[in-house]
Coordinates of C-alpha atoms and ligand atoms in Angstrom, one line a residue:
X72 CA -34.2 20.8 -6.5
X73 CA -31.5 20.3 -9.1
X74 CA -29.2 17.4 -8.2
X75 CA -25.6 17.6 -9.2
X76 CA -24.6 14.3 -10.9
X77 CA -21.5 13.0 -9.1
X78 CA -19.7 10.2 -10.8
X79 CA -16.8 8.4 -8.9
X80 CA -14.8 5.9 -11.0
X81 CA -13.0 3.1 -9.2
X82 CA -9.7 4.7 -10.2
X83 CA -8.3 7.8 -11.9
X84 CA -4.6 8.1 -12.8
X85 CA -2.9 11.1 -11.2
X86 CA -1.3 12.7 -14.3
X87 CA -0.3 16.4 -14.5
X88 CA 1.9 18.7 -16.5
X89 CA 5.1 17.1 -15.3
X90 CA 4.3 13.8 -16.9
X91 CA 3.0 15.4 -20.1
X92 CA 6.2 17.6 -20.3
X93 CA 8.4 14.5 -19.7
X94 CA 6.8 12.6 -22.5
X95 CA 7.0 15.6 -24.9
X96 CA 10.7 16.0 -24.0
X97 CA 11.3 12.4 -24.7
X98 CA 9.4 12.5 -28.0
X99 CA 11.5 15.6 -29.0
X100 CA 14.8 14.1 -28.0
X101 CA 14.9 11.6 -30.8
X102 CA 15.5 8.7 -28.4
X103 CA 12.3 6.7 -27.8
X104 CA 13.1 3.3 -26.5
X105 CA 15.1 2.2 -23.4
X106 CA 17.9 4.8 -23.0
X107 CA 19.0 7.7 -20.8
X108 CA 15.6 8.3 -19.2
X109 CA 15.2 4.6 -18.3
X110 CA 18.6 4.7 -16.6
X111 CA 17.6 7.9 -14.8
X112 CA 14.3 6.3 -13.6
X113 CA 16.1 3.2 -12.3
X114 CA 18.6 5.4 -10.5
X115 CA 15.9 7.6 -8.9
X116 CA 13.9 4.6 -7.9
X117 CA 16.9 2.8 -6.4
X118 CA 17.8 5.9 -4.4
X119 CA 14.2 6.5 -3.3
X120 CA 13.9 2.9 -1.9
X121 CA 17.5 2.7 -0.7
X122 CA 17.9 -0.6 -2.7
X123 CA 21.3 -1.7 -4.0
X124 CA 20.0 -2.5 -7.5
X125 CA 16.8 -1.6 -9.4
X126 CA 15.9 -3.2 -12.7
X127 CA 13.0 -1.9 -14.6
X128 CA 10.9 -3.9 -17.0
X129 CA 7.7 -3.6 -18.9
X130 CA 5.6 -5.2 -16.1
X131 CA 5.6 -6.6 -12.6
X132 CA 4.8 -10.0 -14.1
X133 CA 8.1 -9.8 -16.2
X134 CA 10.0 -8.9 -12.9
X135 CA 8.5 -11.9 -11.1
X136 CA 9.3 -14.1 -14.1
X137 CA 12.9 -13.0 -14.3
X138 CA 13.3 -13.2 -10.5
X139 CA 12.4 -16.9 -10.7
X140 CA 14.9 -17.2 -13.6
X141 CA 17.6 -15.5 -11.5
X142 CA 17.1 -18.2 -8.7
X143 CA 17.2 -20.9 -11.5
X144 CA 13.7 -22.3 -10.9
X145 CA 13.4 -25.7 -12.6
X146 CA 10.7 -28.0 -13.8
X147 CA 9.1 -29.9 -10.8
X148 CA 10.1 -27.3 -8.3
X149 CA 7.5 -25.7 -6.0
X150 CA 6.8 -22.1 -5.2
X151 CA 4.5 -21.2 -2.3
X152 CA 2.1 -18.3 -2.9
X153 CA -1.2 -17.0 -1.5
X154 CA -4.3 -18.0 -3.3
X155 CA -5.7 -14.5 -2.7
X156 CA -3.8 -12.7 -5.5
X157 CA -3.8 -11.7 -9.1
X158 CA -3.1 -14.1 -12.0
X159 CA 0.6 -13.0 -12.4
X160 CA 1.8 -14.4 -9.1
X161 CA 0.8 -17.9 -10.1
X162 CA 1.3 -17.6 -13.9
X163 CA 5.0 -16.9 -13.8
X164 CA 5.6 -20.2 -11.9
X165 CA 3.9 -22.2 -14.6
X166 CA 6.4 -20.8 -17.2
X167 CA 8.9 -23.2 -15.7
X168 CA 6.6 -26.2 -15.5
X169 CA 7.1 -25.7 -11.7
X170 CA 4.1 -26.0 -9.3
X171 CA 2.3 -23.1 -7.6
X172 CA 1.6 -24.2 -4.1
X173 CA -1.4 -22.1 -3.0
X174 CA -1.9 -21.4 0.6
X175 CA -4.7 -19.6 2.6
X176 CA -4.5 -16.1 3.9
X177 CA -5.4 -14.2 7.2
X178 CA -8.9 -12.9 7.4
X179 CA -7.8 -9.7 9.0
X180 CA -5.3 -8.6 6.3
X181 CA -5.8 -10.8 3.3
X182 CA -2.1 -11.6 3.5
X183 CA -0.4 -15.0 3.4
X184 CA -0.7 -17.0 6.6
X185 CA 2.7 -18.0 8.0
X186 CA 1.6 -21.3 9.5
X187 CA 0.1 -22.3 6.3
X188 CA 3.4 -21.7 4.5
X189 CA 5.3 -23.8 7.0
X190 CA 3.0 -26.7 6.5
X191 CA 3.6 -26.6 2.7
X192 CA 7.4 -26.6 2.6
X193 CA 8.9 -29.7 1.0
X194 CA 12.3 -30.6 -0.4
X195 CA 11.2 -29.2 -3.7
X196 CA 10.2 -25.7 -2.4
X197 CA 12.4 -23.1 -4.1
X198 CA 10.7 -19.8 -3.2
X199 CA 8.0 -18.1 -1.4
X200 CA 6.2 -15.2 -3.0
X201 CA 4.3 -13.1 -0.4
X202 CA 1.9 -10.6 -1.7
X203 CA 1.3 -7.4 0.2
X204 CA -2.4 -7.3 -0.1
X205 CA -3.8 -3.8 -0.8
X206 CA -0.4 -2.4 0.2
X207 CA -0.1 -3.7 3.8
X208 CA 3.2 -5.7 4.2
X209 CA 3.1 -9.3 5.1
X210 CA 4.7 -10.8 8.3
X211 CA 8.2 -10.4 6.7
X212 CA 10.2 -11.4 9.9
X213 CA 8.5 -14.7 10.2
X214 CA 8.6 -15.4 6.4
X215 CA 12.2 -14.4 6.2
X216 CA 13.1 -16.8 9.1
X217 CA 11.2 -19.7 7.6
X218 CA 12.9 -19.1 4.3
X219 CA 16.3 -18.8 5.8
X220 CA 16.1 -22.0 7.8
X221 CA 14.8 -23.9 4.9
X222 CA 17.2 -22.4 2.3
X223 CA 14.3 -21.0 0.2
X224 CA 14.3 -17.6 -1.6
X225 CA 11.8 -14.9 -0.9
X226 CA 10.5 -12.8 -3.8
X227 CA 8.0 -10.2 -2.7
X228 CA 5.1 -9.4 -4.9
X229 CA 4.9 -5.7 -4.0
X230 CA 2.6 -4.7 -6.9
X231 CA 0.5 -2.9 -4.3
X232 CA 3.1 -1.8 -1.8
X233 CA 4.8 1.3 -3.1
X234 CA 5.5 3.0 -0.7
X235 CA 5.1 0.8 2.4
X236 CA 7.2 0.0 5.4
X237 CA 7.7 -3.0 7.7
X238 CA 9.3 -2.2 11.1
X239 CA 10.8 0.9 9.7
X240 CA 12.3 -0.8 6.6
X241 CA 11.1 0.2 3.3
X242 CA 9.4 -2.5 1.1
X243 CA 12.0 -3.2 -1.5
X244 CA 15.0 -3.6 0.8
X245 CA 14.0 -6.7 2.8
X246 CA 14.1 -9.9 0.6
X247 CA 16.1 -11.4 -2.1
X248 CA 14.0 -9.6 -4.8
X249 CA 11.1 -7.3 -4.6
X250 CA 8.8 -6.7 -7.6
X251 CA 6.7 -3.5 -8.0
X252 CA 4.1 -2.8 -10.6
X253 CA 3.6 0.5 -12.6
X254 CA 0.3 -0.7 -14.2
X255 CA -2.2 2.0 -14.9
X256 CA -4.1 1.6 -11.6
X257 CA -1.1 1.1 -9.3
X258 CA 0.3 3.7 -6.9
X259 CA 2.9 4.8 -9.4
X260 CA 2.2 4.3 -13.0
X261 CA 4.1 4.4 -16.3
X262 CA 1.0 3.0 -18.2
X263 CA 2.6 -0.4 -18.0
X264 CA 5.8 -1.2 -16.2
X265 CA 7.5 -2.8 -13.2
X266 CA 10.7 -2.7 -11.1
X267 CA 12.7 -5.4 -9.4
X268 CA 14.9 -4.4 -6.5
X269 CA 17.7 -6.6 -5.1
X270 CA 20.9 -6.5 -3.2
X271 CA 22.3 -9.4 -5.2
X272 CA 24.6 -8.1 -8.0
X273 CA 24.6 -11.4 -9.9
X274 CA 20.8 -11.5 -10.0
X275 CA 20.6 -7.9 -11.0
X276 CA 22.9 -8.5 -13.9
X277 CA 21.1 -11.7 -14.8
X278 CA 17.7 -9.8 -14.9
X279 CA 19.2 -7.0 -17.0
X280 CA 20.5 -9.4 -19.5
X281 CA 17.4 -11.5 -19.7
X282 CA 15.1 -8.4 -20.1
X283 CA 16.7 -7.7 -23.5
X284 CA 17.1 -10.9 -25.4
X285 CA 19.9 -12.3 -23.3
X286 CA 22.3 -9.7 -24.8
X287 CA 25.1 -8.5 -22.7
X288 CA 24.8 -4.8 -22.2
X289 CA 21.7 -2.6 -22.8
X290 CA 20.6 -1.2 -26.2
X291 CA 21.5 2.3 -25.5
X292 CA 25.0 1.1 -24.5
X293 CA 25.3 -0.6 -27.8
X294 CA 24.0 2.0 -30.1
X295 CA 25.2 5.2 -28.4
X296 CA 28.8 4.3 -28.9
X297 CA 29.6 5.1 -32.4
X298 CA 30.1 2.2 -34.7
X299 CA 29.5 -0.2 -31.9
X300 CA 27.5 -2.7 -33.8
X301 CA 28.7 -5.7 -32.1
X302 CA 26.7 -7.7 -29.6
X303 CA 26.5 -11.2 -28.1
X304 CA 23.5 -13.2 -27.1
X305 CA 24.7 -15.1 -24.0
X306 CA 21.4 -16.5 -22.7
X307 CA 17.9 -17.4 -23.8
X308 CA 16.3 -13.9 -23.0
X309 CA 13.0 -12.0 -23.5
X310 CA 11.8 -8.7 -24.7
X311 CA 10.9 -7.1 -21.4
X312 CA 12.4 -3.6 -21.6
X313 CA 10.4 -0.4 -21.1
X314 CA 10.7 2.7 -23.3
X315 CA 12.1 6.1 -22.4
X316 CA 8.5 7.4 -23.1
X317 CA 7.3 5.3 -20.1
X318 CA 10.4 6.1 -18.1
X319 CA 9.7 9.8 -18.4
X320 CA 6.3 9.3 -16.9
X321 CA 7.8 7.3 -14.1
X322 CA 10.4 10.0 -13.3
X323 CA 7.6 12.5 -12.9
X324 CA 5.5 10.2 -10.8
X325 CA 8.2 9.3 -8.5
X326 CA 8.8 13.0 -7.6
X327 CA 5.3 13.1 -6.1
X328 CA 5.1 9.7 -4.6
X329 CA 4.9 11.1 -1.1
X330 CA 2.3 13.6 -2.0
X331 CA 0.1 10.9 -3.6
X332 CA 0.7 8.6 -0.6
X333 CA -0.6 11.3 1.8
X334 CA -3.7 11.8 -0.3
X335 CA -4.6 8.1 -0.3
X336 CA -3.8 7.9 3.4
X337 CA -6.1 10.8 4.1
X338 CA -9.0 9.2 2.2
X339 CA -8.5 5.9 4.1
X340 CA -8.7 7.8 7.4
X341 CA -12.0 9.6 6.3
X342 CA -13.6 6.2 5.3
X343 CA -12.5 4.5 8.5
X344 CA -13.7 7.3 10.7
X345 CA -17.1 7.5 8.8
X346 CA -17.8 3.8 8.8
X347 CA -16.8 3.1 12.4
X348 CA -20.4 3.0 13.7
X349 CA -21.7 0.9 10.8
X350 CA -21.7 -2.7 12.1
X351 CA -22.6 -4.0 8.7
X352 CA -19.1 -3.3 7.4
X353 CA -15.6 -4.1 8.6
X354 CA -13.0 -1.6 7.7
X355 CA -9.3 -2.6 6.9
X356 CA -6.8 -2.6 9.8
X357 CA -3.1 -2.2 9.5
X358 CA -0.9 -4.0 12.1
X359 CA 1.0 -1.4 14.2
X360 CA 4.6 -2.3 13.2
X361 CA 4.0 -1.5 9.5
X362 CA 2.4 1.0 7.1
X363 CA 0.3 0.4 4.1
X364 CA 0.5 2.2 0.8
X365 CA -3.3 2.2 0.7
X366 CA -3.4 1.0 -2.9
X367 CA -6.7 -0.5 -2.0
X368 CA -9.4 0.2 0.6
X369 CA -11.2 -3.1 0.8
X370 CA -14.2 -3.2 3.1
X371 CA -15.7 -6.6 4.3
X372 CA -19.5 -6.9 4.6
X373 CA -20.7 -8.6 7.7
X374 CA -23.3 -10.6 5.7
X375 CA -25.0 -11.8 8.9
X376 CA -26.0 -8.2 9.7
X377 CA -27.2 -7.2 6.2
X378 CA -30.0 -8.4 4.0
X379 CA -28.2 -8.0 0.7
X380 CA -25.3 -9.9 -0.9
X381 CA -21.9 -8.5 -1.7
X382 CA -22.9 -8.4 -5.4
X383 CA -26.2 -6.5 -4.6
X384 CA -24.2 -4.1 -2.5
X385 CA -21.9 -3.5 -5.5
X386 CA -25.1 -3.0 -7.7
X387 CA -26.4 -0.4 -5.2
X388 CA -23.1 1.5 -5.4
X389 CA -23.2 1.3 -9.2
X390 CA -26.7 2.9 -9.2
X391 CA -25.1 5.8 -7.3
X392 CA -22.4 6.1 -10.0
X393 CA -19.7 4.7 -7.7
X394 CA -17.2 2.4 -9.3
X395 CA -15.9 -0.5 -7.3
X396 CA -13.9 -3.7 -7.7
X397 CA -13.3 -7.0 -6.0
X398 CA -9.8 -8.1 -4.9
X399 CA -9.3 -11.0 -5.6
X400 CA -11.0 -13.9 -7.2
X401 CA -8.7 -16.4 -5.4
X402 CA -6.5 -18.4 -7.8
X403 CA -8.0 -21.7 -6.7
X404 CA -11.4 -20.6 -8.1
X405 CA -10.0 -20.2 -11.6
X406 CA -10.6 -23.1 -14.0
X407 CA -6.9 -23.4 -14.9
X408 CA -5.8 -24.0 -11.3
X409 CA -8.7 -26.3 -10.6
X410 CA -8.0 -28.4 -13.7
X411 CA -4.3 -28.5 -13.5
X412 CA -3.7 -28.9 -9.8
X413 CA -7.2 -29.9 -8.3
X414 CA -7.4 -26.9 -6.1
X415 CA -11.0 -26.2 -4.8
X416 CA -12.7 -23.9 -2.3
X417 CA -12.5 -26.4 0.5
X418 CA -8.9 -25.9 1.0
X419 CA -9.0 -22.1 1.6
X420 CA -11.6 -21.2 4.1
X421 CA -10.3 -17.7 4.8
X422 CA -9.8 -16.7 1.2
X423 CA -13.4 -18.0 0.5
X424 CA -14.7 -16.0 3.5
X425 CA -13.0 -12.8 2.1
X426 CA -13.9 -13.4 -1.4
X427 CA -17.6 -13.6 -0.6
X428 CA -17.6 -10.3 1.4
X429 CA -15.1 -7.9 0.1
X430 CA -15.6 -4.7 -2.0
X431 CA -12.7 -2.4 -2.9
X432 CA -13.9 1.3 -2.7
X433 CA -12.4 4.1 -4.8
X434 CA -9.2 5.5 -3.4
X435 CA -6.9 7.6 -5.6
X436 CA -4.9 10.8 -5.3
X437 CA -6.8 13.8 -6.7
X438 CA -10.1 12.3 -5.4
X439 CA -12.2 15.4 -4.6
X440 CA -13.9 16.1 -1.2
X441 CA -17.3 15.7 -2.7
X442 CA -16.3 12.4 -4.3
X443 CA -15.1 11.1 -1.0
X444 CA -18.3 12.3 0.6
X445 CA -20.4 10.8 -2.1
X446 CA -18.9 7.3 -1.4
X447 CA -19.3 7.7 2.3
X448 CA -22.8 8.9 2.0
X449 CA -23.9 6.1 -0.2
X450 CA -22.1 3.3 1.6
X451 CA -23.7 4.5 4.8
X452 CA -27.1 4.8 3.3
X453 CA -27.0 1.3 1.8
X454 CA -26.0 -0.1 5.3
X455 CA -28.9 1.7 7.0
X456 CA -31.4 0.7 4.4
X457 CA -30.5 -3.1 4.4
X458 CA -29.3 -3.7 7.8
X459 CA -30.8 -6.7 9.8
Ligands
PLP110 C1 -1.1 -5.7 -10.7 C2 -0.6 -6.9 -10.1 C3 0.5 -7.7 -10.6 C4 0.9 -7.5 -12.0 O1 1.4 -6.2 -12.3 P1 1.8 -6.0 -13.9 O2 2.7 -4.8 -13.8 O3 0.5 -5.7 -14.6 O4 2.4 -7.2 -14.5 C5 1.0 -8.7 -9.9 N1 0.6 -9.0 -8.6 C6 -0.4 -8.3 -8.1 C7 -0.9 -8.7 -6.7 C8 -1.0 -7.3 -8.8 O5 -2.1 -6.6 -8.2

């Protein structure tokens, strides 16, 4: 019997003719860097979210950085973040010689634990950066209330959470600033890119200035007016702008954001339905007052019910040509955080519990039925083969 070779990568970007046409149009227009398309993308995004201001940059990391600049983070200040996150969330805090205060997460969601936040608030706490793990929003009411009563800012790391909702509010409309990522594997991509939304006009202006050398007014503003060669540097800024080439990809992607969301959601449903009788794995649950973007579909191995380790499970999936990933290696496990702040696994039992058990399965728009079925079949077969 001839077997058809199915290969399922961990991720595939969902790029079609609209994105390609947009890029070609930009290339032919004669204006390549930040300009009219960038402004159009910001405007479309702002409208889509229902945010007051939207500031696009070349990464979510840049957005997080400039959010902390906007709130005037200083050396010696503290920012509370979950340990179960990507390098960016902590890295940006160190730019200021401020201290990332890592806290543990909930086992059920991988999201920051509100009680843990409360315990770590001090006089030096300037901000909390909740991370919506996998696309499921954190407990924003409780976090907002804690922040309000302690005069602390909230900057959401929503790198995974486009589009997601919390109690009927769109992520991007709740906190002081929300930062989205348009990295290649994220739910909307421009190759690289990020967007900060805020309702604070001063902060929006500040971020716009700092993303381009601290110059007042954007490049296209300066150059499009004939003979307008004058500019002033009013602050110590950065080179964080995107190009119109990237923006044209973003404009096309944003138009199909709901379509892409529906496809991821349907894959998640199929996985959850298919795995419900397999006691060896725990599937992700979403709390009933919020919706996930389903950026990730992380399963948790019940390692007491299975005779192989998480890494062996990944190897088995690899043999079946299925790409996976692990989200996240907690920050406290990285040498930098251990050496600089003395963090170690003892302080974060839930993140450790998750880290040893979790596997992110492929979930991306355009995933074919036979690819979804291939994942289901192989995950199920590995569970059956190795169960206790
Ligand atoms: C991807 C990611 C980021 C960084 O996004 P970039 O656009 O690559 O800077 C930040 N936080 C989390 C949780 C991420 O997954």
